[in-house]
Short mmCIF file of C-alpha atoms in Angstrom, two decimals:
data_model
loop_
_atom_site.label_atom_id
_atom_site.label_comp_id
_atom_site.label_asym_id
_atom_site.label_seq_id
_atom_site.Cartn_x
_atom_site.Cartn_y
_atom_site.Cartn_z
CA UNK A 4 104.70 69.77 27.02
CA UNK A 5 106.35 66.60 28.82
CA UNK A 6 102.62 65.06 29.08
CA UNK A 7 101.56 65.91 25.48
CA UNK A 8 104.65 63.77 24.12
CA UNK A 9 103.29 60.89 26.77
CA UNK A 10 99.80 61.62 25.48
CA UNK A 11 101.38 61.07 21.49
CA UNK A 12 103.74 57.68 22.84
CA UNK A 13 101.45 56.33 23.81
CA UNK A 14 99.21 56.51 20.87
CA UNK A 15 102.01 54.83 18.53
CA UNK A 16 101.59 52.45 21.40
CA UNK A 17 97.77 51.48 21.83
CA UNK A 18 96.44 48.38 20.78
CA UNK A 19 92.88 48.98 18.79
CA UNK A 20 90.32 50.38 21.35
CA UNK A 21 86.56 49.16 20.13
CA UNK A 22 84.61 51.33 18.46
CA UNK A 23 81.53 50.84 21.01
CA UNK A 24 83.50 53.04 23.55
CA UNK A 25 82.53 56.48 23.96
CA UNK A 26 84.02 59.29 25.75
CA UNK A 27 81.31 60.61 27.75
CA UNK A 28 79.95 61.55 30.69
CA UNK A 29 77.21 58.76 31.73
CA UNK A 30 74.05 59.73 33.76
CA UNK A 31 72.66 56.97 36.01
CA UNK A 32 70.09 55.47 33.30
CA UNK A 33 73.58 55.90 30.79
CA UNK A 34 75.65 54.05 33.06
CA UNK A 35 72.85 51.03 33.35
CA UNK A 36 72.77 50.48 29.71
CA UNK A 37 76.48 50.86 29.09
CA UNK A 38 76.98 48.22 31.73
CA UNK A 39 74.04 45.74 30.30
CA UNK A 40 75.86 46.71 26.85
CA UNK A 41 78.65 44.92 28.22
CA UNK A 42 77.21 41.88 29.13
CA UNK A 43 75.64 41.79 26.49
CA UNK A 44 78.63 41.63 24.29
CA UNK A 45 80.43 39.13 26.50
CA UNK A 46 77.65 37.22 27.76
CA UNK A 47 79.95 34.20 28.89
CA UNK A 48 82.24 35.97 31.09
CA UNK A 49 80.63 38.55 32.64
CA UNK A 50 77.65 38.90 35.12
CA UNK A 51 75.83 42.28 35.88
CA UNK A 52 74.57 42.52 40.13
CA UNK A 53 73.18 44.97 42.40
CA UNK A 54 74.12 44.98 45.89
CA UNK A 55 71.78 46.94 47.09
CA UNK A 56 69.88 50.26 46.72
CA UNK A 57 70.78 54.12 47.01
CA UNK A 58 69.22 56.51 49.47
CA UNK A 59 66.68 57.44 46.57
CA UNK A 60 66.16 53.63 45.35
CA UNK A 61 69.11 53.48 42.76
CA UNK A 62 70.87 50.10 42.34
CA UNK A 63 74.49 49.88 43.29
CA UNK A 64 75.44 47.61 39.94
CA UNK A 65 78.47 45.46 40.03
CA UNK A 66 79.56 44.18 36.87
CA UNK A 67 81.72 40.99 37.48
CA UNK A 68 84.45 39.15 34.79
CA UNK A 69 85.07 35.78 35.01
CA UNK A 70 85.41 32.73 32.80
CA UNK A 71 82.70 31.46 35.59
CA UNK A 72 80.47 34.36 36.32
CA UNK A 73 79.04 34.22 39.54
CA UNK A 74 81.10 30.86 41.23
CA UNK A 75 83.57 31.50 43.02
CA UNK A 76 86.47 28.98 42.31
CA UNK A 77 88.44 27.68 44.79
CA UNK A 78 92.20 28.77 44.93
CA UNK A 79 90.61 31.98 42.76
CA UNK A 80 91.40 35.27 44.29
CA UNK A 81 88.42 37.81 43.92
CA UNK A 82 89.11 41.98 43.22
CA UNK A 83 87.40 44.55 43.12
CA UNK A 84 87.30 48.12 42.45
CA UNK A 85 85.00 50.32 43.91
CA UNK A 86 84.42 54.08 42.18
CA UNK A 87 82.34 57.28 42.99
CA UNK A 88 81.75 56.77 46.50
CA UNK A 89 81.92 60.80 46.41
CA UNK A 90 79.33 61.63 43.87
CA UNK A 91 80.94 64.76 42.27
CA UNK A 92 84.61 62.81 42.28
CA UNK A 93 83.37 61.47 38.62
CA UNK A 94 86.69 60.27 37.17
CA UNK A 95 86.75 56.57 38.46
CA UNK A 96 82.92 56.17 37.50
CA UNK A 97 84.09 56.71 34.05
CA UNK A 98 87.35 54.91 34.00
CA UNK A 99 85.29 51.43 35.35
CA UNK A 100 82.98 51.95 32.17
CA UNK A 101 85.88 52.56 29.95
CA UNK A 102 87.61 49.55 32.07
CA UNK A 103 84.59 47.03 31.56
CA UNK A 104 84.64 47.83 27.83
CA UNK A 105 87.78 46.89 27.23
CA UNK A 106 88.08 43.74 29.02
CA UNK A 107 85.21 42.84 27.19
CA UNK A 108 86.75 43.81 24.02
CA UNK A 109 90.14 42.80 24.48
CA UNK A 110 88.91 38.98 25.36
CA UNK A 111 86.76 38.73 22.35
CA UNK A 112 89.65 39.70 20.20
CA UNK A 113 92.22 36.93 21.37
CA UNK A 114 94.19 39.53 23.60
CA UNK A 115 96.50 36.49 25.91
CA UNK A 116 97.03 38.48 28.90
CA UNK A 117 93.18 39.77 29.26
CA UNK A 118 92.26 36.36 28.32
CA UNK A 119 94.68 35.10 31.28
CA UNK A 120 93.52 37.96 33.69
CA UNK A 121 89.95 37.05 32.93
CA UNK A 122 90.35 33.24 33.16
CA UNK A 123 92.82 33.02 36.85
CA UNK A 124 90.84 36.42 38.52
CA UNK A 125 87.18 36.93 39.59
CA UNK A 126 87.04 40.72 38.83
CA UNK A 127 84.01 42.88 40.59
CA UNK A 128 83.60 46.36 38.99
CA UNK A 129 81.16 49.32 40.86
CA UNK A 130 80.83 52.22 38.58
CA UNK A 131 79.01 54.01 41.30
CA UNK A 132 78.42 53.65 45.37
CA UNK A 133 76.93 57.24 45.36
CA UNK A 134 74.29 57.22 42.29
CA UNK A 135 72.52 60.08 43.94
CA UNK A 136 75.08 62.08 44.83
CA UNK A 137 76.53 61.98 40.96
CA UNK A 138 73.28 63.00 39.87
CA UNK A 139 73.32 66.35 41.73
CA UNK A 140 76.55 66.88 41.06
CA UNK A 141 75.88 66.35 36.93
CA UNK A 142 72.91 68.56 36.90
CA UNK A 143 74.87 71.51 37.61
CA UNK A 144 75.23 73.32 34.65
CA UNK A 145 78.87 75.89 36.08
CA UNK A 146 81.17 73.48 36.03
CA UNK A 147 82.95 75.08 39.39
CA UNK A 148 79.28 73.80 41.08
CA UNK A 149 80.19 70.30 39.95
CA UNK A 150 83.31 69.74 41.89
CA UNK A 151 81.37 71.52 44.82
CA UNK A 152 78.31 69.88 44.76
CA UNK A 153 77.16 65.92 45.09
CA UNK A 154 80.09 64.89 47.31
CA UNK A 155 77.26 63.34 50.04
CA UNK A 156 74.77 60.63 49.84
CA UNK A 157 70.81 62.07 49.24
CA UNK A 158 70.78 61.89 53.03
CA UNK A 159 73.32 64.74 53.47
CA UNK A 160 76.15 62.38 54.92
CA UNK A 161 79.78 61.35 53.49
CA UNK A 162 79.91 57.96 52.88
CA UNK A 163 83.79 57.84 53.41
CA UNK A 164 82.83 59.00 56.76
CA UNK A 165 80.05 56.60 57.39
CA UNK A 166 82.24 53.15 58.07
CA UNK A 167 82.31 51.16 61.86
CA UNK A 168 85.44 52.84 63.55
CA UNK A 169 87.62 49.81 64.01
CA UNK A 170 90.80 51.75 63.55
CA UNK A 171 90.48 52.75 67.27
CA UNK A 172 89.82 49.14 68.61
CA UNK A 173 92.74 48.16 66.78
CA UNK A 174 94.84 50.73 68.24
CA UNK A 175 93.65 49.35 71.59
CA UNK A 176 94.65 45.92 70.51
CA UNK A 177 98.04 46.98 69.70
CA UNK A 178 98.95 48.30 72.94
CA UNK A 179 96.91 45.82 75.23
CA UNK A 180 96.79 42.40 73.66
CA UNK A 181 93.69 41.81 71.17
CA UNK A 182 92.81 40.56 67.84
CA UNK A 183 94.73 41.88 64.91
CA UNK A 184 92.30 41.05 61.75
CA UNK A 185 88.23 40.65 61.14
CA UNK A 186 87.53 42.82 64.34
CA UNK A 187 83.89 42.51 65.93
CA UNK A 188 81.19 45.40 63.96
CA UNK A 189 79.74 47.44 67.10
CA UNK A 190 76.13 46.03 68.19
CA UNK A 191 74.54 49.08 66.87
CA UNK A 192 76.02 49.36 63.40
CA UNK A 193 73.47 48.67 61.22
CA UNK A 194 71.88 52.17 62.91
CA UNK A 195 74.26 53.72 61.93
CA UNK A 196 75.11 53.97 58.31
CA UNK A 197 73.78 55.09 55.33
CA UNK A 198 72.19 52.17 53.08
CA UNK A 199 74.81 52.21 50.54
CA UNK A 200 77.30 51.63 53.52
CA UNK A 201 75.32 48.92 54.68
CA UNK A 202 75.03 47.55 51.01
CA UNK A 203 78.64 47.47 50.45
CA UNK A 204 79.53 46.20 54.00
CA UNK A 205 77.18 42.94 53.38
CA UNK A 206 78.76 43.02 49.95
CA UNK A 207 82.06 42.40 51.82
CA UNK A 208 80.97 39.83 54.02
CA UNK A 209 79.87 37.73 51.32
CA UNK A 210 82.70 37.44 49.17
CA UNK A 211 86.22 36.69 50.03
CA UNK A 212 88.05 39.65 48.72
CA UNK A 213 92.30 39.99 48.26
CA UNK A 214 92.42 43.24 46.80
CA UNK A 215 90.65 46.37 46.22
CA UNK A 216 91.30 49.79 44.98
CA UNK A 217 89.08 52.96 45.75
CA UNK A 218 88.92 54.98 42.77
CA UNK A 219 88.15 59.21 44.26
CA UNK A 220 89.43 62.47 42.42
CA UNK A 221 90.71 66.19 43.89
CA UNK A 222 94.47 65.10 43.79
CA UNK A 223 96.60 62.92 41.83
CA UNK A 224 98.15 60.14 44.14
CA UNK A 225 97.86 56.55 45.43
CA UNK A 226 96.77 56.43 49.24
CA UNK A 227 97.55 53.16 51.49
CA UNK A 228 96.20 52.88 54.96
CA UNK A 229 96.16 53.61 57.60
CA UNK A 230 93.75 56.55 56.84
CA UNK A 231 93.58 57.27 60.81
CA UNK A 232 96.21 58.24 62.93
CA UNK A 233 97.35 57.99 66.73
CA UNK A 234 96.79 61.51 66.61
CA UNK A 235 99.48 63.26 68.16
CA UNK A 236 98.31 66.95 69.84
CA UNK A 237 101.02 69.88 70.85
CA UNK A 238 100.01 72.68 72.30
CA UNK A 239 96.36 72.11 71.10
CA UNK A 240 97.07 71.11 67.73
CA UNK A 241 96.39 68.14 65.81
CA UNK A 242 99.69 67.33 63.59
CA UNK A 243 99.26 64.67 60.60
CA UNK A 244 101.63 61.81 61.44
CA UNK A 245 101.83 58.93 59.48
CA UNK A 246 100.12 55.31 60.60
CA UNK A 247 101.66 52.49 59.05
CA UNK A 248 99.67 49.34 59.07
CA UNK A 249 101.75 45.93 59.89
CA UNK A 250 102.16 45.13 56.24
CA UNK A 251 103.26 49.28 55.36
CA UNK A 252 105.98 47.51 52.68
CA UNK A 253 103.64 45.96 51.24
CA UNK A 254 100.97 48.53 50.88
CA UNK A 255 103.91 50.89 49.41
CA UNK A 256 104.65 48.56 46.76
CA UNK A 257 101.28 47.94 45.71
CA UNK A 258 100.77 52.05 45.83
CA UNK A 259 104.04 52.69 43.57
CA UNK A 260 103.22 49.85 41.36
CA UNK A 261 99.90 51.90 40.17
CA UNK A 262 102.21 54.95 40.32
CA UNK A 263 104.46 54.20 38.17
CA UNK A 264 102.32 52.35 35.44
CA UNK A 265 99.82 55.66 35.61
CA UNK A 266 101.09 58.21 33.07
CA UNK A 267 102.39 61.01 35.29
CA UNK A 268 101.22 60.42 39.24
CA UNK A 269 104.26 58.73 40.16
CA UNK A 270 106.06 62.05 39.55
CA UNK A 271 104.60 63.47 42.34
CA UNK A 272 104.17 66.65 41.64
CA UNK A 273 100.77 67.17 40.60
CA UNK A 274 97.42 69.69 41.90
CA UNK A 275 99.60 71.54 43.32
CA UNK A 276 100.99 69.10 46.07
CA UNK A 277 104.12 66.69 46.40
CA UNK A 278 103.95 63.10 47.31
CA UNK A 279 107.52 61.49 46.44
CA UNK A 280 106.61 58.40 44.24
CA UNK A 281 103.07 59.61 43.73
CA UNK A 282 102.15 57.98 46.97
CA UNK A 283 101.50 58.75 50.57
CA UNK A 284 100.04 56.80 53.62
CA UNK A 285 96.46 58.34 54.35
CA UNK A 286 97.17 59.31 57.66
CA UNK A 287 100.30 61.34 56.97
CA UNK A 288 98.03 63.28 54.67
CA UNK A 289 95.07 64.09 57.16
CA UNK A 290 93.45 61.62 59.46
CA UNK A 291 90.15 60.33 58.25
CA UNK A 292 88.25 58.39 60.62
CA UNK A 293 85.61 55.92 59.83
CA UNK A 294 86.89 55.36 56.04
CA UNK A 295 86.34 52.54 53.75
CA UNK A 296 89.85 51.61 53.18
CA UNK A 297 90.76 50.77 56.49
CA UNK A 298 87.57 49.53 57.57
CA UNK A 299 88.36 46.32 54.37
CA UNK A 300 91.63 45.98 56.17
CA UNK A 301 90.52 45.51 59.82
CA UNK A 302 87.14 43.73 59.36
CA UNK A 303 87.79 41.20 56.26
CA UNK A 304 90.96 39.66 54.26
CA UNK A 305 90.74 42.98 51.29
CA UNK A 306 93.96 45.16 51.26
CA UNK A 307 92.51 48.21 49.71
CA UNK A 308 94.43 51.28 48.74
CA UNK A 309 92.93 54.87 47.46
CA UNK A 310 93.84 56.43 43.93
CA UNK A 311 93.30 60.21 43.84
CA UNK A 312 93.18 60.28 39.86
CA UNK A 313 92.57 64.07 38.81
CA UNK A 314 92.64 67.38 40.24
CA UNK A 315 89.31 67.98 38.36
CA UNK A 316 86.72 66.53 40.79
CA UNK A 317 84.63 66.81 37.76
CA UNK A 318 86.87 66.95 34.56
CA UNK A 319 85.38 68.41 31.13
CA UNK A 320 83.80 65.98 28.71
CA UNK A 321 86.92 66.35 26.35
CA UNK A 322 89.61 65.09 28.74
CA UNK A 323 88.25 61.67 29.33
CA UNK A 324 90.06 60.07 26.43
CA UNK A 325 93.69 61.60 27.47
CA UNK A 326 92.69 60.21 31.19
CA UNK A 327 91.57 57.08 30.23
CA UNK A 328 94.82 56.48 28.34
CA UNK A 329 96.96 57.64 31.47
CA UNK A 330 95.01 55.07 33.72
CA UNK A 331 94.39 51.34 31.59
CA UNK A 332 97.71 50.33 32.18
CA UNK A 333 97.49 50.97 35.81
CA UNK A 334 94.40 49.86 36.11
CA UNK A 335 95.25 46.20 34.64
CA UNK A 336 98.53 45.85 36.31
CA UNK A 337 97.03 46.62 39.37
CA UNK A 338 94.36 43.97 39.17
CA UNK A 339 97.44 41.30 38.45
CA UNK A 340 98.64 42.35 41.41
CA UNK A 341 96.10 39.98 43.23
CA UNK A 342 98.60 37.60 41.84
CA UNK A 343 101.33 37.68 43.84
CA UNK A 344 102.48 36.41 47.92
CA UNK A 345 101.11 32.69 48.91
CA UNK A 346 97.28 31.04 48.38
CA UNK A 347 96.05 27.39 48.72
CA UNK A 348 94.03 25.14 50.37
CA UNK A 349 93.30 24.54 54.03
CA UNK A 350 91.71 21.23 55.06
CA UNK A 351 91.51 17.95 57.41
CA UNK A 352 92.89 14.83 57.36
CA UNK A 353 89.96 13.56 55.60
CA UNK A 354 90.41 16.68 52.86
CA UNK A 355 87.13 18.33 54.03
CA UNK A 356 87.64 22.11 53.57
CA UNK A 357 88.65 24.18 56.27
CA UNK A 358 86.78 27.64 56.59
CA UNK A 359 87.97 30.24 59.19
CA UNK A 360 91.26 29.13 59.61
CA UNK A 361 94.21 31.74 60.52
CA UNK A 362 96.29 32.10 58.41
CA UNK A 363 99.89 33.81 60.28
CA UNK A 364 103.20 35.21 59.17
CA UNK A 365 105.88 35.71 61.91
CA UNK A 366 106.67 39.15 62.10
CA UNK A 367 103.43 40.30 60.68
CA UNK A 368 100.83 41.47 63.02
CA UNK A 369 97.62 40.70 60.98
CA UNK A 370 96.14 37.59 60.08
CA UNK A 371 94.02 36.22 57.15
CA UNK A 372 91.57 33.41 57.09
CA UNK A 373 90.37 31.24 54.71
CA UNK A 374 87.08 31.11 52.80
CA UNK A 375 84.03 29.14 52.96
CA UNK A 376 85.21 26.55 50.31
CA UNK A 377 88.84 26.56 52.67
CA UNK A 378 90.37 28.25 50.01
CA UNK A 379 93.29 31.48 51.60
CA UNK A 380 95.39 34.22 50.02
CA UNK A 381 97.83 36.01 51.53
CA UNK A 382 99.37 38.80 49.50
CA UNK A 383 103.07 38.82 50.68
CA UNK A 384 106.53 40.43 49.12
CA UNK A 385 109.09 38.30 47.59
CA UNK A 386 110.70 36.69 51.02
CA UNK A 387 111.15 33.77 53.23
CA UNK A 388 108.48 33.60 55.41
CA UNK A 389 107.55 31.20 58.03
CA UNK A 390 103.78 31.16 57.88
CA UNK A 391 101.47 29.10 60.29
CA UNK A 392 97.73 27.90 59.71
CA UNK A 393 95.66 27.26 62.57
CA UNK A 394 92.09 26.37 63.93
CA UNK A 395 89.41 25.30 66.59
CA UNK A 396 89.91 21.94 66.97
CA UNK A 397 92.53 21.47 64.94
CA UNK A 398 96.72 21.12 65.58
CA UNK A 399 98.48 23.90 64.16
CA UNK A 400 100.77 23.53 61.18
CA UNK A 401 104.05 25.99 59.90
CA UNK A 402 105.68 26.07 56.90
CA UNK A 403 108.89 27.90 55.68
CA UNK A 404 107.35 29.65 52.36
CA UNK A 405 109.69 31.02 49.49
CA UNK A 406 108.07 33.87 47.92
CA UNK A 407 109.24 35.07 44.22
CA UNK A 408 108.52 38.12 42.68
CA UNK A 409 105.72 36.58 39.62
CA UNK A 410 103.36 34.75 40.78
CA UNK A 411 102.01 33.02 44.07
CA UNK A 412 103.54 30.43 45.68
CA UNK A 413 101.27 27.92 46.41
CA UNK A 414 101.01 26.18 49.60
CA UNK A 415 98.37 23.63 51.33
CA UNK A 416 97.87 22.95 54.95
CA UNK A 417 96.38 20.05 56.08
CA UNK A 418 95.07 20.38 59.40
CA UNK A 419 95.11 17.37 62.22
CA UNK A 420 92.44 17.37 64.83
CA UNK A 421 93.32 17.55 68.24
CA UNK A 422 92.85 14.49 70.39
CA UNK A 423 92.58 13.80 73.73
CA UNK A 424 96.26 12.06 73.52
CA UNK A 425 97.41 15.66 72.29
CA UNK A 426 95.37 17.49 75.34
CA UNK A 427 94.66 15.66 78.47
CA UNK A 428 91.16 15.83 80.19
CA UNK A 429 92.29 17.06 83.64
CA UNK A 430 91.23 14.71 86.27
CA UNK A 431 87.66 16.42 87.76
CA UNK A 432 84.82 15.09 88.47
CA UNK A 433 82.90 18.20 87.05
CA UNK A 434 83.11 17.23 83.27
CA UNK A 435 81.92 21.01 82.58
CA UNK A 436 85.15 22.24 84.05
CA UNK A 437 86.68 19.54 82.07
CA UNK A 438 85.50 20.37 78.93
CA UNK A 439 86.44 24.24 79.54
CA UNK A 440 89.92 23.14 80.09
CA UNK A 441 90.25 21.15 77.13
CA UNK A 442 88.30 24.64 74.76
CA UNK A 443 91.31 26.65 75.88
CA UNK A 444 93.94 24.34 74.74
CA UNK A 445 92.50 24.56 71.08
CA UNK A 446 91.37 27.91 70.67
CA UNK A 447 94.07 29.11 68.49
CA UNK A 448 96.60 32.31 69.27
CA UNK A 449 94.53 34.81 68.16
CA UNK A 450 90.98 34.43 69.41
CA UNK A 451 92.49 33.77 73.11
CA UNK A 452 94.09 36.59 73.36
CA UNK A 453 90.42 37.91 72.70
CA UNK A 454 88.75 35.93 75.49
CA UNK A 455 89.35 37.83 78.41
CA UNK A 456 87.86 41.21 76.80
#
């Protein structure tokens, strides 16, 4: 009864929805046009992509918003969120549709904070990373079949399943001394995952993503990593135990803050299970090894959580109205949350840009780095931090960094080089040895601690 007076608030409280959106289920060819429908409506701020290709040859479309589609502006963070990687877990495909629609609509209409979101964020929606798997899931005509079947890729294989295991060569790292952030792929990756791994991975690697949500169904929840844990055995027996990652505060605010704008998760008692707050770390759950979510957190600067939106895998036709209106406040407060902790620019005394710098907060074992155009973000909780930027060739620089709770604080490093008054040569006569002397000085914290692995 509780919801149903939600459902009926919330009406009183909805500003107009556009008349172009419909409440169904989309097929692949359904989804394509409702996407190109979209850009067609707001040519100027959107851009439709494909990252790549599906087992059977469907395109992995990425619908972007932006009041520059398809630049990247400096000091600009870039989201995304990423739905159906389980192709029977059908929720999220729709919600991203609904989602698109309404930015679209909502801009054209004069709506200030859309038009704000649109015109300070660089906004990458996937309907789909399983196109194949949906479509075996909606040809089943029992609807029990369609939370059963579809879950895989056309090849058989689970694509949240299918990820480079860095978790364990981080685990590694924390014990003996390693890198904590963008951890080395295995030499034999590419072999093996599944091409719409692959696609996304690349996808990754070529834009510098801040934050991310995974959007899956089967439970009602918000999931933060770690999804794998330092498995713990007794007498034989594998026992969930929870994995924080070094910024666990931060991934439980971001988790509660989806929660609690969603229109019943954050009471936790939903499917059938408990999660206090509507949230749980992944690990503490069941271990998952191999997942996306902590595979963006180990290998590239994305903090990515996982919603569990429904207990329907698959939910009837007639529901996706009541869900959509339980989600679109989430689902825009979430993307603001790129918004928040420190960003700016990293560069050299002559103000080129600065690319690959480290970007480090005492006290919190993992790193950033900045972007191609030397641009960083660093999602942080209101705090004094002291936060230190540093790079080949280049003499580190720390700042004490006041963060509020609305908005970034912004804060530029501008990097000296190193010299040879700041490092010696040693006196040799074998310039090679030298020269090797002088690299170690300026390899910054991080990476050295790398070298002798």
């Amino acid at each position: 009864m509780s919801r149903w007076l939600w459902f009926l608030g919330r009406i009183l409280l909805l500003l107009k929805v556009a008349a172009s959106v419909n409440f169904l289920h989309h097929r692949y060819e359904e989804l394509v046009q409702a996407l190109y429908d979209v850009k067609g409506s707001c040519p100027y701020i959107t851009r439709l992509y494909s990252i790549g290709r599906s087992v059977q040859g469907r395109h992995l479309y990425v619908l972007e918003f932006s009041d520059y589609p398809g630049v990247h502006e400096p000091m600009e963070p870039e989201f995304k969120y990423v739905a159906n990687m389980h192709g029977n877990e059908v929720l999220g495909r729709e919600l991203l549709i609904q989602l698109a629609e309404f930015l679209c609509e909502e801009y054209r209409h004069g709506n200030q904070r859309i038009t704000q979101l649109i015109h300070e964020t660089r906004i990458h929606l996937m309907p789909s990373m399983n196109p194949d798997g949906y479509e075996v899931a909606a040809s089943q005509h029992q609807q029990s079949l369609r939370d059963l079947m579809g879950r895989t890729n056309a090849n058989g294989i689970d694509l949240n399943r299918n990820f480079p295991d860095l978790n364990t060569i981080m685990y590694h790292n924390d014990k003996h001394g390693g890198l904590n952030h963008h951890l080395p792929l295995p030499d034999n990756w590419r072999n093996q995952v599944e091409p719409e791994t692959l696609a996304v991975i690349e996808w990754l690697k070529s834009y510098n993503f801040v934050l991310s949500a995974n959007l899956h169904g089967g439970a009602v929840v918000a999931n933060y990593p770690y999804d794998k844990a330092h498995e713990q055995r007794t007498r034989g027996v594998w026992h969930p135990t929870s994995s924080p990652t070094p910024d666990d505060n931060l991934f439980k605010k971001l988790s509660k803050g989806y929660s609690y704008a969603h229109g019943w998760m954050h009471r936790g008692t939903n499917c059938g299970d408990f999660f206090p707050d509507g949230i749980t770390n992944g690990a503490s759950w069941y271990s998952l090894s191999k997942g996306m979510q902590d595979f963006n957190y180990l290998f590239t600067n994305c903090f990515e959580i996982t919603l569990e939106l429904s207990c329907n895998k698959f939910p009837p036709q007639q529901e996706l109205e009541f869900e959509w209106l339980a989600n679109r406040e989430a689902l825009v407060a979430y993307i603001e949350e790129v918004h928040h902790g420190i960003k700016g620019m990293v560069t050299d005394d002559n103000n080129n840009k600065v690319a690959g710098a480290v970007i480090s907060v005492e006290g919190i074992g993992h790193d950033i780095t900045s972007g191609e155009q030397g641009d960083y973000f660093r999602l942080l909780l209101p705090g004094t931090y002291t936060v230190t930027a540093s790079a080949n060739g280049y003499q580190p620089q720390t700042e004490r960094v006041v963060v509020g709770p609305a908005g970034p604080t912004v804060v530029h490093f501008q990097l000296k080089q190193e010299t040879l008054d700041n490092h010696p040569v040693p006196k040799t006569s074998d310039k090679g040895h030298a020269n090797k002397a002088l690299h170690k000085k300026v390899v910054p914290r991080a990476t050295r601690r790398e070298m002798p692995r």
